[in-house]
């Protein structure tokens, strides 16, 4: 039967001067699958060991020329022989020979006489052990390399909190000297508060077998460093800890927090930061039965500065306002002293809106006092681009718990009170009360209704006659817009026209009035009635609309009305705002062929030079000057002067608001050309105007 070849497991160098011994060793080692290199003496053995790199060396102690001890010592000194296993074959069990064998570097020894059947297995065992040691050595080297590359510090604690081992990471920020730790209790190494937390987390890790962690700060080399310790149990009586320096991460987190919670322009807290502060203060005040106030501030003149001087100057102003608010609000106005992060009691919500939180409020007067300090601070001039600029502030105040018990309500009510302050003349502070919400809701509801009014055909026109003083004949009408609300009935124009101006709805409403008036004037003409001039008011927003001239042309073309029967009325303020642009717009309108007049004259600030340049057809004396006539001597003087001035500029004069015969007679005496008012006729629907025109003679206006 053929022999199955044995797989070779390594190479053994056998050194013995006895050829019989070498032969027996060769046979025994081959049987266990080992290759054999034979050396006849110590010198040859050393040569083969250095040149052939055997996996194991089997050395006889007694050899000529160089004994086994010398060969072993020489192999160990060579760079390739540090780890090769060496078995010494001694002549007996003499203690001296065994001791010397280990001293010169032997791995094991075999005593003569040799037990030949177990020789091969003994060698295999040493090879396996050597291989295991080699793998452990490699693993240890790898582990040490890994540890050297890791910046973290490792330590072991026993169940009582004493350091059993300590391996510092390569980052010096987390390092304590080893001698300061090993054998010491954590309370001897770390500050007491940190040690207490560490021991608590160690107990938690041991109790649950889960990873426990804690963050803490230490002063290292004059700087505060942040660390994270993670603990895991490695047995019933021991915990392994890993400490990492997280200072850079904390710095990055703080930078992110600043970006998330700081206003990028001014550097003070933003809306999100303020809301979170408000939430905390709300919880604190509820728990402690305390009161606090929310101040909502808005700059009154910011839009003017932004529009006239540019956004760059506007940004400078916002920065300066933020800095002044910081200086104005005292520490005792705050919830807590400023920490190393941010004081979020002052914030910029956006645009020119700022909020201030006043905690621990004892009296409402304290909140009003802070508001007054803020107003006074805003009154001082701001130096922007080398020029002094002035702004004022409107402030609304809501109180906890009187006005609300949630953040959203308190902020909303402070905002509502701020708008009330603006409506009361600006540069003032107002406390919130429930009636303001009703006003706001009514205002919002009215705005929604006004937006629907055009679509639902709820708007309509009335026409107030204009009568020539000398002839007593109707020479024109003024178109007046009215609103019939489906629920409230007829709403006064003094209520909805300012709302339309505020919301911008005055532009589409004004266009509808213009087109409807032109259509009606032409409709009266088509009925065979004598033509009369129809006057339509233009708001400032309409006058600034680039499409105004095209809008007028379209209204005239669509209605078929000749342009000289249409008169557009503008206020003094509208004409005086940006005179160069005004002249350009007036030229375009005159080019269309319509007439122009100045409405409410005497309440604005027109100058003689501008009146000459504007080249308008007529001046309308404001009714505030007419209502006191004839008793009010001052109004009488002003009225007579306006009439004389207008005639000197070859303008027609129209007086509105005439309500008595005495007023009419005085105006006739002063030479006023045209009058309108309740004494001459109330605003009338189109059918009544048509009836009036049929019954009275009508004189055409001059071309």
XYZ file of C-alpha atoms in Angstrom:
703
model
C 0.000 0.000 0.000
C 1.382 3.378 -1.016
C 2.372 5.844 1.762
C 0.447 9.148 1.919
C 2.970 11.984 1.860
C 3.059 14.143 4.962
C 2.539 17.894 4.435
C 5.684 19.761 5.428
C 5.200 22.128 8.376
C 8.564 23.917 8.498
C 12.336 23.594 8.423
C 14.473 22.556 11.403
C 18.253 23.078 11.647
C 19.743 20.063 13.482
C 23.289 20.615 14.833
C 25.118 17.600 16.368
C 28.598 16.167 15.835
C 27.209 12.619 16.166
C 25.943 11.398 12.724
C 23.756 8.732 14.366
C 22.023 11.359 16.482
C 21.482 13.515 13.412
C 20.043 10.508 11.507
C 17.606 9.648 14.295
C 16.512 13.281 14.598
C 16.059 13.470 10.839
C 13.829 10.407 10.878
C 11.671 11.569 13.795
C 11.222 15.076 12.408
C 10.387 13.859 8.897
C 7.656 11.684 10.367
C 5.834 14.769 11.647
C 6.276 16.587 8.331
C 9.296 18.729 9.081
C 12.239 19.371 6.739
C 15.699 19.051 8.236
C 19.004 20.860 7.627
C 22.022 19.059 9.121
C 25.066 20.748 10.639
C 28.108 18.713 11.800
C 29.417 21.254 14.340
C 28.745 24.584 15.924
C 30.491 26.715 13.284
C 28.505 25.107 10.467
C 25.329 25.438 12.523
C 25.873 29.218 12.943
C 26.558 29.611 9.218
C 23.347 27.737 8.255
C 21.267 29.595 10.851
C 22.309 32.937 9.412
C 22.055 31.969 5.741
C 19.045 29.621 5.543
C 16.700 31.156 8.143
C 15.282 27.892 9.570
C 11.965 27.911 11.456
C 13.582 26.182 14.484
C 17.110 25.263 15.637
C 17.875 22.025 17.507
C 21.338 22.440 19.124
C 23.450 19.847 20.912
C 25.335 21.439 23.790
C 28.588 19.463 23.340
C 30.059 20.155 19.869
C 33.657 20.703 18.749
C 34.898 24.145 17.752
C 31.890 26.053 19.171
C 29.555 24.500 21.719
C 25.788 24.864 21.643
C 25.707 27.690 24.189
C 28.028 29.851 22.075
C 26.059 29.095 18.916
C 22.795 30.051 20.639
C 24.309 33.267 21.915
C 25.666 34.131 18.444
C 22.347 33.407 16.711
C 20.521 35.711 19.125
C 22.970 38.504 18.444
C 22.342 38.322 14.699
C 19.532 40.463 13.293
C 17.694 37.467 11.832
C 17.876 35.349 14.951
C 16.031 37.357 17.558
C 12.802 35.389 17.418
C 13.692 31.953 15.953
C 12.899 29.208 18.536
C 16.032 27.322 19.776
C 15.894 23.970 21.611
C 19.066 22.969 23.473
C 19.907 19.211 23.809
C 21.747 18.755 27.103
C 23.513 15.724 28.531
C 21.266 15.514 31.560
C 19.043 17.470 33.900
C 21.847 19.416 35.502
C 20.406 22.673 36.793
C 23.449 24.615 35.715
C 23.128 23.498 32.079
C 19.417 24.312 31.998
C 19.941 27.713 33.593
C 22.733 28.569 31.164
C 20.610 27.471 28.229
C 17.894 29.962 29.140
C 20.432 32.685 29.855
C 21.945 32.477 26.355
C 18.498 32.685 24.793
C 17.214 29.110 24.430
C 13.477 28.660 23.994
C 13.368 25.139 25.484
C 15.662 22.216 26.309
C 15.615 18.408 25.863
C 17.617 16.107 28.133
C 19.486 13.025 26.963
C 18.692 10.243 26.665
C 16.078 11.565 24.199
C 12.592 10.113 24.160
C 12.559 9.642 20.391
C 8.815 8.971 19.841
C 7.859 12.339 21.329
C 10.714 14.403 19.852
C 8.820 15.383 16.741
C 5.735 16.345 18.728
C 7.835 18.350 21.170
C 9.323 20.321 18.284
C 5.886 20.856 16.713
C 4.604 22.198 20.026
C 7.487 24.679 20.260
C 6.875 25.762 16.649
C 3.189 26.325 17.313
C 3.972 28.242 20.473
C 6.546 30.295 18.611
C 4.071 30.994 15.827
C 1.472 32.085 18.378
C 3.989 34.346 20.055
C 4.928 35.819 16.680
C 1.268 36.527 15.903
C 0.803 38.085 19.326
C 3.888 40.186 18.759
C 2.523 41.385 15.407
C -0.903 42.048 16.903
C 0.677 43.938 19.766
C 2.702 46.031 17.355
C -0.415 46.743 15.327
C -2.385 47.637 18.445
C 0.371 49.937 19.597
C 0.442 51.564 16.176
C -3.305 52.048 16.320
C -3.108 53.449 19.825
C -0.311 55.750 18.795
C -2.485 57.062 15.946
C -5.533 57.630 18.182
C -5.596 61.020 19.919
C -7.785 59.698 22.737
C -6.619 58.817 26.205
C -7.457 55.360 27.618
C -7.724 54.422 31.272
C -9.050 51.653 33.498
C -10.800 52.191 36.797
C -11.524 49.597 39.434
C -14.915 49.402 41.110
C -13.812 51.852 43.815
C -12.748 54.538 41.332
C -8.980 54.036 41.392
C -6.926 54.240 38.193
C -5.567 50.798 37.336
C -4.022 51.806 34.017
C -3.611 55.013 32.054
C -2.484 55.480 28.440
C -2.315 59.104 27.295
C -3.287 59.971 23.746
C -0.894 61.867 21.551
C -2.810 65.133 21.920
C -1.352 66.889 24.918
C -4.580 68.690 25.758
C -6.059 65.595 27.398
C -2.912 64.240 29.033
C -2.252 63.859 32.720
C 1.112 62.384 33.668
C 0.807 58.635 34.195
C 2.261 58.914 37.698
C -0.476 61.417 38.560
C -3.169 58.856 37.741
C -2.209 55.195 38.238
C -2.985 54.121 41.774
C -4.827 57.378 42.504
C -8.534 57.888 43.060
C -10.388 59.987 40.460
C -11.079 62.622 43.119
C -7.331 63.062 43.513
C -6.910 63.703 39.786
C -10.054 65.546 38.671
C -11.988 68.466 40.197
C -14.566 67.216 42.668
C -17.660 68.093 40.608
C -16.272 66.311 37.527
C -15.123 63.334 39.616
C -18.606 63.022 41.120
C -20.203 62.949 37.672
C -17.586 60.466 36.418
C -18.236 58.085 39.307
C -21.989 58.326 38.718
C -21.560 57.451 35.052
C -19.191 54.619 35.967
C -21.856 53.197 38.273
C -24.436 53.515 35.487
C -22.147 51.680 33.028
C -21.583 48.847 35.504
C -25.277 48.599 36.350
C -26.577 48.550 32.763
C -23.574 47.252 30.786
C -24.284 50.138 28.410
C -21.889 52.862 27.346
C -22.086 55.918 29.614
C -20.646 59.323 28.798
C -20.146 62.820 30.136
C -18.759 66.140 28.894
C -16.618 68.383 31.073
C -14.238 71.325 30.936
C -10.680 71.651 32.264
C -8.232 74.507 32.295
C -5.161 73.301 30.384
C -2.163 75.534 29.691
C -4.187 78.637 30.507
C -7.078 77.737 28.182
C -10.407 76.058 28.755
C -10.527 72.685 26.996
C -13.615 70.553 26.476
C -13.511 66.765 26.898
C -15.839 63.840 26.402
C -15.406 60.670 28.486
C -17.041 57.392 27.418
C -17.181 54.493 29.866
C -17.866 50.794 29.294
C -17.639 47.899 31.765
C -15.003 45.253 31.080
C -15.940 42.998 33.975
C -17.620 43.033 37.325
C -14.870 45.083 38.952
C -13.472 47.239 36.147
C -14.464 50.001 33.750
C -12.616 51.049 30.597
C -12.671 54.760 29.818
C -11.857 56.733 26.687
C -11.314 60.503 26.865
C -11.373 62.683 23.764
C -10.536 66.364 23.455
C -13.641 67.874 21.796
C -12.602 71.518 22.028
C -12.577 71.989 18.255
C -15.992 70.369 17.959
C -17.344 72.606 20.713
C -15.885 75.618 18.957
C -17.553 74.581 15.698
C -20.839 73.998 17.511
C -20.585 77.423 19.081
C -19.935 78.957 15.670
C -22.966 77.157 14.254
C -24.996 78.300 17.256
C -23.925 81.874 16.645
C -24.930 81.603 13.002
C -28.275 80.082 13.972
C -29.056 82.416 16.855
C -27.316 85.704 16.002
C -28.459 88.338 13.587
C -25.775 88.428 10.898
C -25.967 92.209 10.446
C -26.042 93.533 13.996
C -24.568 90.640 15.999
C -27.404 90.664 18.539
C -29.723 87.651 18.982
C -32.210 86.945 16.218
C -35.865 85.891 16.219
C -35.152 82.215 16.958
C -32.928 83.060 19.915
C -35.507 85.460 21.311
C -38.341 82.948 20.965
C -36.359 80.331 22.870
C -35.511 82.888 25.578
C -39.177 83.836 25.756
C -40.146 80.168 26.144
C -37.674 79.747 29.027
C -38.839 82.916 30.738
C -42.463 81.847 30.351
C -41.737 78.519 32.064
C -39.701 80.272 34.778
C -42.411 82.851 35.453
C -45.172 80.255 35.541
C -43.208 78.184 38.041
C -42.292 81.161 40.213
C -45.572 83.086 39.866
C -43.702 86.038 38.335
C -44.582 88.654 35.729
C -42.678 89.925 32.714
C -43.124 92.278 29.760
C -42.393 92.038 26.046
C -41.468 95.269 24.238
C -41.832 95.391 20.450
C -40.017 98.344 18.851
C -40.168 99.601 15.270
C -38.254 102.580 13.821
C -40.577 105.266 12.488
C -38.365 106.745 9.779
C -36.355 103.751 8.631
C -38.003 103.416 5.221
C -37.269 107.066 4.432
C -33.569 106.616 5.195
C -33.394 103.318 3.315
C -35.112 104.777 0.244
C -33.316 108.117 0.145
C -29.822 107.256 1.390
C -29.599 103.632 0.277
C -29.580 100.209 1.906
C -25.936 100.526 2.927
C -26.754 103.520 5.114
C -29.864 101.708 6.312
C -27.666 98.822 7.456
C -25.364 101.272 9.263
C -28.395 102.664 11.066
C -29.579 99.212 12.167
C -26.123 98.444 13.571
C -26.035 101.774 15.406
C -29.549 101.231 16.793
C -28.564 97.760 18.043
C -25.500 99.144 19.789
C -27.484 101.953 21.369
C -30.098 99.503 22.620
C -27.337 97.410 24.202
C -26.084 100.502 26.004
C -29.563 101.618 27.041
C -30.894 98.391 28.530
C -29.422 97.978 32.013
C -28.396 94.580 33.439
C -31.245 94.664 35.931
C -33.673 94.735 32.997
C -32.441 91.269 32.065
C -33.398 87.783 33.255
C -29.820 86.931 34.187
C -26.386 88.542 33.898
C -24.795 88.123 30.474
C -22.953 84.820 30.143
C -20.137 83.868 27.801
C -22.662 83.157 25.059
C -25.337 85.748 24.331
C -27.896 87.823 26.142
C -31.041 86.944 24.240
C -33.341 89.428 25.999
C -32.626 91.923 23.236
C -33.167 90.752 19.665
C -33.667 91.941 16.125
C -36.641 90.127 14.633
C -35.970 91.394 11.123
C -36.004 94.655 9.187
C -36.221 97.504 11.703
C -38.113 95.484 14.321
C -36.529 94.853 17.727
C -37.789 93.122 20.865
C -36.849 93.448 24.527
C -37.790 91.062 27.336
C -38.175 92.570 30.824
C -38.425 89.867 33.525
C -39.465 89.923 37.174
C -41.812 92.825 36.543
C -43.134 94.344 39.752
C -45.127 97.210 38.230
C -46.291 98.157 34.747
C -44.533 101.481 35.225
C -41.194 99.649 35.128
C -41.855 98.447 31.569
C -43.003 101.938 30.563
C -39.805 103.366 32.070
C -37.672 101.045 29.925
C -39.707 102.036 26.859
C -39.189 105.706 27.686
C -35.403 105.194 28.003
C -35.367 103.463 24.635
C -37.356 106.275 23.006
C -35.027 108.893 24.449
C -31.998 106.961 23.214
C -33.436 106.790 19.698
C -34.055 110.558 19.631
C -30.348 111.334 19.730
C -28.884 111.806 16.229
C -27.162 108.949 14.440
C -24.005 109.772 12.494
C -24.287 107.944 9.156
C -21.779 108.550 6.376
C -20.642 111.702 8.137
C -24.177 113.148 8.327
C -26.512 113.372 11.302
C -29.779 111.526 10.854
C -32.765 111.386 13.157
C -35.214 108.575 13.762
C -37.832 107.865 16.370
C -39.334 104.651 17.668
C -42.830 103.316 18.254
C -43.076 100.697 21.007
C -45.786 98.228 21.914
C -45.875 96.418 25.266
C -47.594 93.173 26.256
C -47.631 91.765 29.790
C -47.571 88.268 31.226
C -49.938 86.974 32.511
C -52.430 89.795 31.935
C -52.319 89.740 28.128
C -51.534 86.078 27.425
C -49.905 82.921 28.681
C -48.108 81.736 25.555
C -45.214 83.137 23.535
C -47.104 83.546 20.277
C -49.847 85.637 21.856
C -47.492 87.836 23.864
C -45.345 88.637 20.826
C -48.403 89.218 18.626
C -50.047 91.492 21.172
C -46.864 93.534 21.623
C -46.759 93.908 17.831
C -50.414 94.995 17.828
C -49.710 97.591 20.523
C -46.748 98.869 18.478
C -48.980 99.485 15.443
C -51.413 101.270 17.729
C -48.513 103.474 18.868
C -47.753 104.311 15.235
C -51.399 105.171 14.591
C -51.317 107.466 17.626
C -48.659 109.654 16.037
C -45.484 107.538 16.306
C -42.566 108.159 18.688
C -44.614 106.798 21.560
C -45.214 103.633 23.594
C -48.539 101.908 24.124
C -49.682 99.041 26.312
C -51.737 96.297 24.736
C -55.392 95.902 25.591
C -58.015 93.545 24.224
C -59.820 96.291 22.310
C -56.783 96.670 20.071
C -57.210 93.104 18.849
C -60.818 93.869 18.008
C -59.667 96.922 16.074
C -57.028 94.911 14.238
C -59.469 92.136 13.428
C -61.958 94.700 12.212
C -59.230 96.334 10.157
C -58.196 92.991 8.630
C -61.801 92.060 7.951
C -62.380 95.418 6.308
C -59.285 94.939 4.125
C -60.480 91.497 3.021
C -63.882 92.965 2.233
C -62.342 95.839 0.276
C -60.338 93.401 -1.836
C -63.590 91.651 -2.735
C -65.511 94.873 -3.260
C -64.219 95.478 -6.781
C -64.962 91.929 -7.917
C -68.387 91.849 -6.272
C -69.371 95.293 -7.667
C -69.924 96.718 -4.203
C -68.251 100.018 -5.125
C -70.298 102.732 -6.800
C -69.980 106.426 -7.668
C -71.912 109.483 -6.569
C -71.489 112.823 -8.298
C -71.444 116.204 -6.480
C -72.462 119.177 -8.617
C -70.069 122.070 -9.199
C -71.901 125.354 -9.796
C -70.657 128.499 -11.518
C -71.022 131.324 -8.972
C -71.827 134.035 -11.499
C -74.449 132.127 -13.538
C -75.713 129.608 -10.996
C -75.414 126.868 -13.592
C -73.958 123.374 -13.108
C -70.644 123.250 -14.951
C -69.298 119.954 -13.674
C -69.443 117.159 -11.139
C -66.879 115.538 -8.878
C -66.917 111.719 -8.922
C -66.942 110.360 -5.367
C -66.382 106.665 -4.588
C -68.701 104.896 -2.163
C -68.819 101.333 -0.806
C -71.974 99.429 0.001
C -70.825 96.577 2.253
C -73.072 93.471 2.197
C -73.170 93.336 6.016
C -72.374 96.850 7.276
C -74.174 98.819 4.626
C -72.606 102.017 3.269
C -69.102 102.532 4.674
C -67.759 106.068 4.931
C -64.942 106.915 2.504
C -63.036 108.387 5.491
C -62.812 104.780 6.718
C -62.009 102.797 3.589
C -60.016 105.301 1.478
C -57.112 105.481 4.016
C -57.200 101.676 4.153
C -57.003 101.532 0.372
C -54.032 103.923 0.458
C -52.289 101.822 3.122
C -52.765 98.518 1.314
C -52.126 99.801 -2.214
C -55.688 98.948 -3.265
C -56.145 102.631 -4.112
C -54.458 102.004 -7.472
C -56.958 99.441 -8.854
C -59.838 101.286 -7.153
C -58.647 104.582 -8.632
C -58.466 103.033 -12.089
C -62.018 101.721 -11.703
C -63.234 105.174 -10.595
C -61.510 106.808 -13.577
C -62.972 104.401 -16.128
C -66.443 104.423 -14.560
C -66.530 108.240 -14.398
C -65.457 108.555 -18.033
C -68.070 106.007 -19.094
C -70.776 107.862 -17.165
C -69.834 111.295 -18.537
C -70.015 109.904 -22.056
C -73.275 108.098 -21.245
C -74.885 111.405 -20.205
C -73.722 112.951 -23.468
C -75.140 110.011 -25.404
C -78.493 110.657 -23.686
C -78.530 114.096 -25.313
C -77.653 115.920 -22.138
C -75.327 118.917 -22.288
C -71.729 117.890 -21.673
C -70.179 118.780 -18.322
C -66.680 118.437 -16.924
C -66.181 115.425 -14.626
C -63.507 115.644 -11.914
C -61.691 112.541 -10.611
C -59.305 112.515 -7.648
C -55.861 110.958 -8.107
C -54.074 109.524 -5.073
C -50.338 109.909 -4.563
C -49.833 106.222 -5.319
C -51.744 106.543 -8.591
C -49.754 109.613 -9.567
C -46.494 107.717 -9.042
C -47.688 104.803 -11.172
C -45.695 104.722 -14.426
C -48.808 103.506 -16.237
C -50.901 106.541 -15.261
C -50.913 108.313 -18.646
C -51.614 105.043 -20.483
C -54.408 104.339 -17.992
C -55.983 107.750 -18.656
C -55.710 107.325 -22.420
C -57.263 103.858 -22.218
C -60.165 105.153 -20.085
C -60.848 107.966 -22.551
C -60.573 105.741 -25.625
C -62.714 102.963 -24.191
C -65.412 105.408 -23.108
C -65.212 107.720 -26.146
C -65.062 110.792 -23.881
C -63.196 113.800 -25.213
C -60.160 114.538 -23.006
C -61.064 118.187 -22.212
C -64.207 117.032 -20.349
C -62.011 115.153 -17.844
C -60.337 116.921 -14.930
C -57.824 115.161 -12.675
C -57.500 116.505 -9.130
C -54.190 116.176 -7.268
C -53.229 117.267 -3.753
C -50.445 119.742 -3.009
C -48.407 117.031 -1.316
C -48.594 114.812 -4.390
C -47.364 117.605 -6.635
C -44.547 118.715 -4.347
C -43.147 115.206 -3.787
C -40.182 114.852 -6.171
C -40.843 117.923 -8.302
C -38.771 116.772 -11.292
C -40.704 113.527 -11.622
C -43.951 115.441 -11.047
C -43.238 117.815 -13.937
C -42.593 114.895 -16.246
C -45.871 113.199 -15.279
C -47.828 116.449 -15.610
C -46.401 117.025 -19.082
C -47.569 113.574 -20.174
C -51.066 114.167 -18.785
C -51.335 117.593 -20.402
C -50.241 115.942 -23.608
C -53.272 113.670 -23.347
C -55.454 116.803 -23.237
C -57.041 116.482 -19.779
C -57.338 119.370 -17.328
C -55.493 119.385 -13.991
C -56.429 120.999 -10.689
C -54.968 121.175 -7.193
C -57.324 119.722 -4.577
C -57.477 120.778 -0.897
C -55.345 123.835 -1.621
C -54.039 125.688 1.433
C -53.396 122.614 3.583
C -50.018 121.828 2.023
C -46.910 123.761 1.141
C -47.066 124.838 -2.485
C -44.977 127.836 -3.452
C -45.767 130.447 -6.071
C -42.875 129.349 -8.282
C -44.056 125.749 -8.317
C -47.660 126.751 -9.034
C -46.459 128.634 -12.119
C -44.385 125.685 -13.275
C -47.150 123.139 -12.752
C -49.540 125.021 -15.104
C -52.751 123.660 -13.606
C -56.237 124.884 -14.595
C -57.786 125.376 -11.190
C -57.231 125.556 -7.433
C -59.752 124.010 -5.050
C -59.874 125.818 -1.704
C -60.013 123.262 1.099
C -63.312 123.149 2.974
C -61.500 123.757 6.283
C -61.157 127.415 5.228
C -64.771 127.669 4.058
C -66.504 126.174 7.084
C -65.704 129.162 9.337
C -66.946 131.780 6.920
C -68.060 134.453 7.120
C -67.447 134.806 10.895
C -63.800 133.563 10.918
C -61.848 136.646 9.854
C -58.558 134.728 9.507
C -60.088 132.121 7.185
C -61.747 134.903 5.239
C -58.406 136.620 4.721
C -56.748 133.380 3.601
C -59.615 132.570 1.229
C -59.530 136.024 -0.366
C -55.740 135.768 -0.766
C -55.982 132.352 -2.453
C -58.602 133.655 -4.886
C -56.498 136.695 -5.744
C -53.345 134.602 -6.140
C -55.069 132.048 -8.385
C -56.545 134.733 -10.614
C -53.139 136.367 -10.809
C -51.814 133.055 -12.148
C -54.805 132.847 -14.504
C -56.268 129.864 -12.653
C -59.912 129.178 -11.883
C -60.871 128.918 -8.195
C -63.216 126.264 -6.871
C -64.440 126.373 -3.259
C -65.637 123.112 -1.725
C -67.687 122.540 1.404
C -70.116 125.448 0.872
C -73.053 124.854 3.206
C -74.731 128.256 3.714
C -76.001 131.113 1.638
C -73.749 133.494 3.591
C -70.703 131.511 2.557
C -71.841 131.567 -1.066
C -72.392 135.347 -1.026
C -68.961 136.000 0.523
C -67.248 133.758 -2.042
C -69.102 135.575 -4.809
C -67.856 138.842 -3.338
C -64.253 137.524 -3.353
C -64.581 136.537 -6.995
C -64.609 132.734 -6.551
C -65.467 131.060 -9.844
C -67.047 127.700 -8.937
C -68.481 126.272 -5.713
C -69.609 122.882 -4.494
C -71.093 121.676 -1.227
C -74.279 120.558 0.448
C -75.866 124.002 -0.044
C -75.537 123.548 -3.802
C -76.266 119.843 -3.868
C -75.417 116.579 -2.114
C -73.500 113.843 -3.957
C -76.076 112.287 -6.300
C -76.471 108.973 -8.143
C -76.209 109.061 -11.918
C -80.004 109.121 -12.498
C -80.431 112.168 -10.265
C -77.628 113.993 -12.080
C -79.275 113.220 -15.419
C -82.606 114.573 -14.134
C -80.905 117.717 -12.813
C -79.176 118.320 -16.157
C -82.483 118.042 -17.979
C -84.183 120.543 -15.677
C -81.434 123.192 -15.577
C -79.598 125.027 -18.246
C -76.020 123.986 -18.547
C -73.099 126.109 -19.628
C -70.068 124.469 -21.194
C -66.679 125.077 -19.596
C -64.074 127.040 -21.484
C -61.941 124.978 -23.790
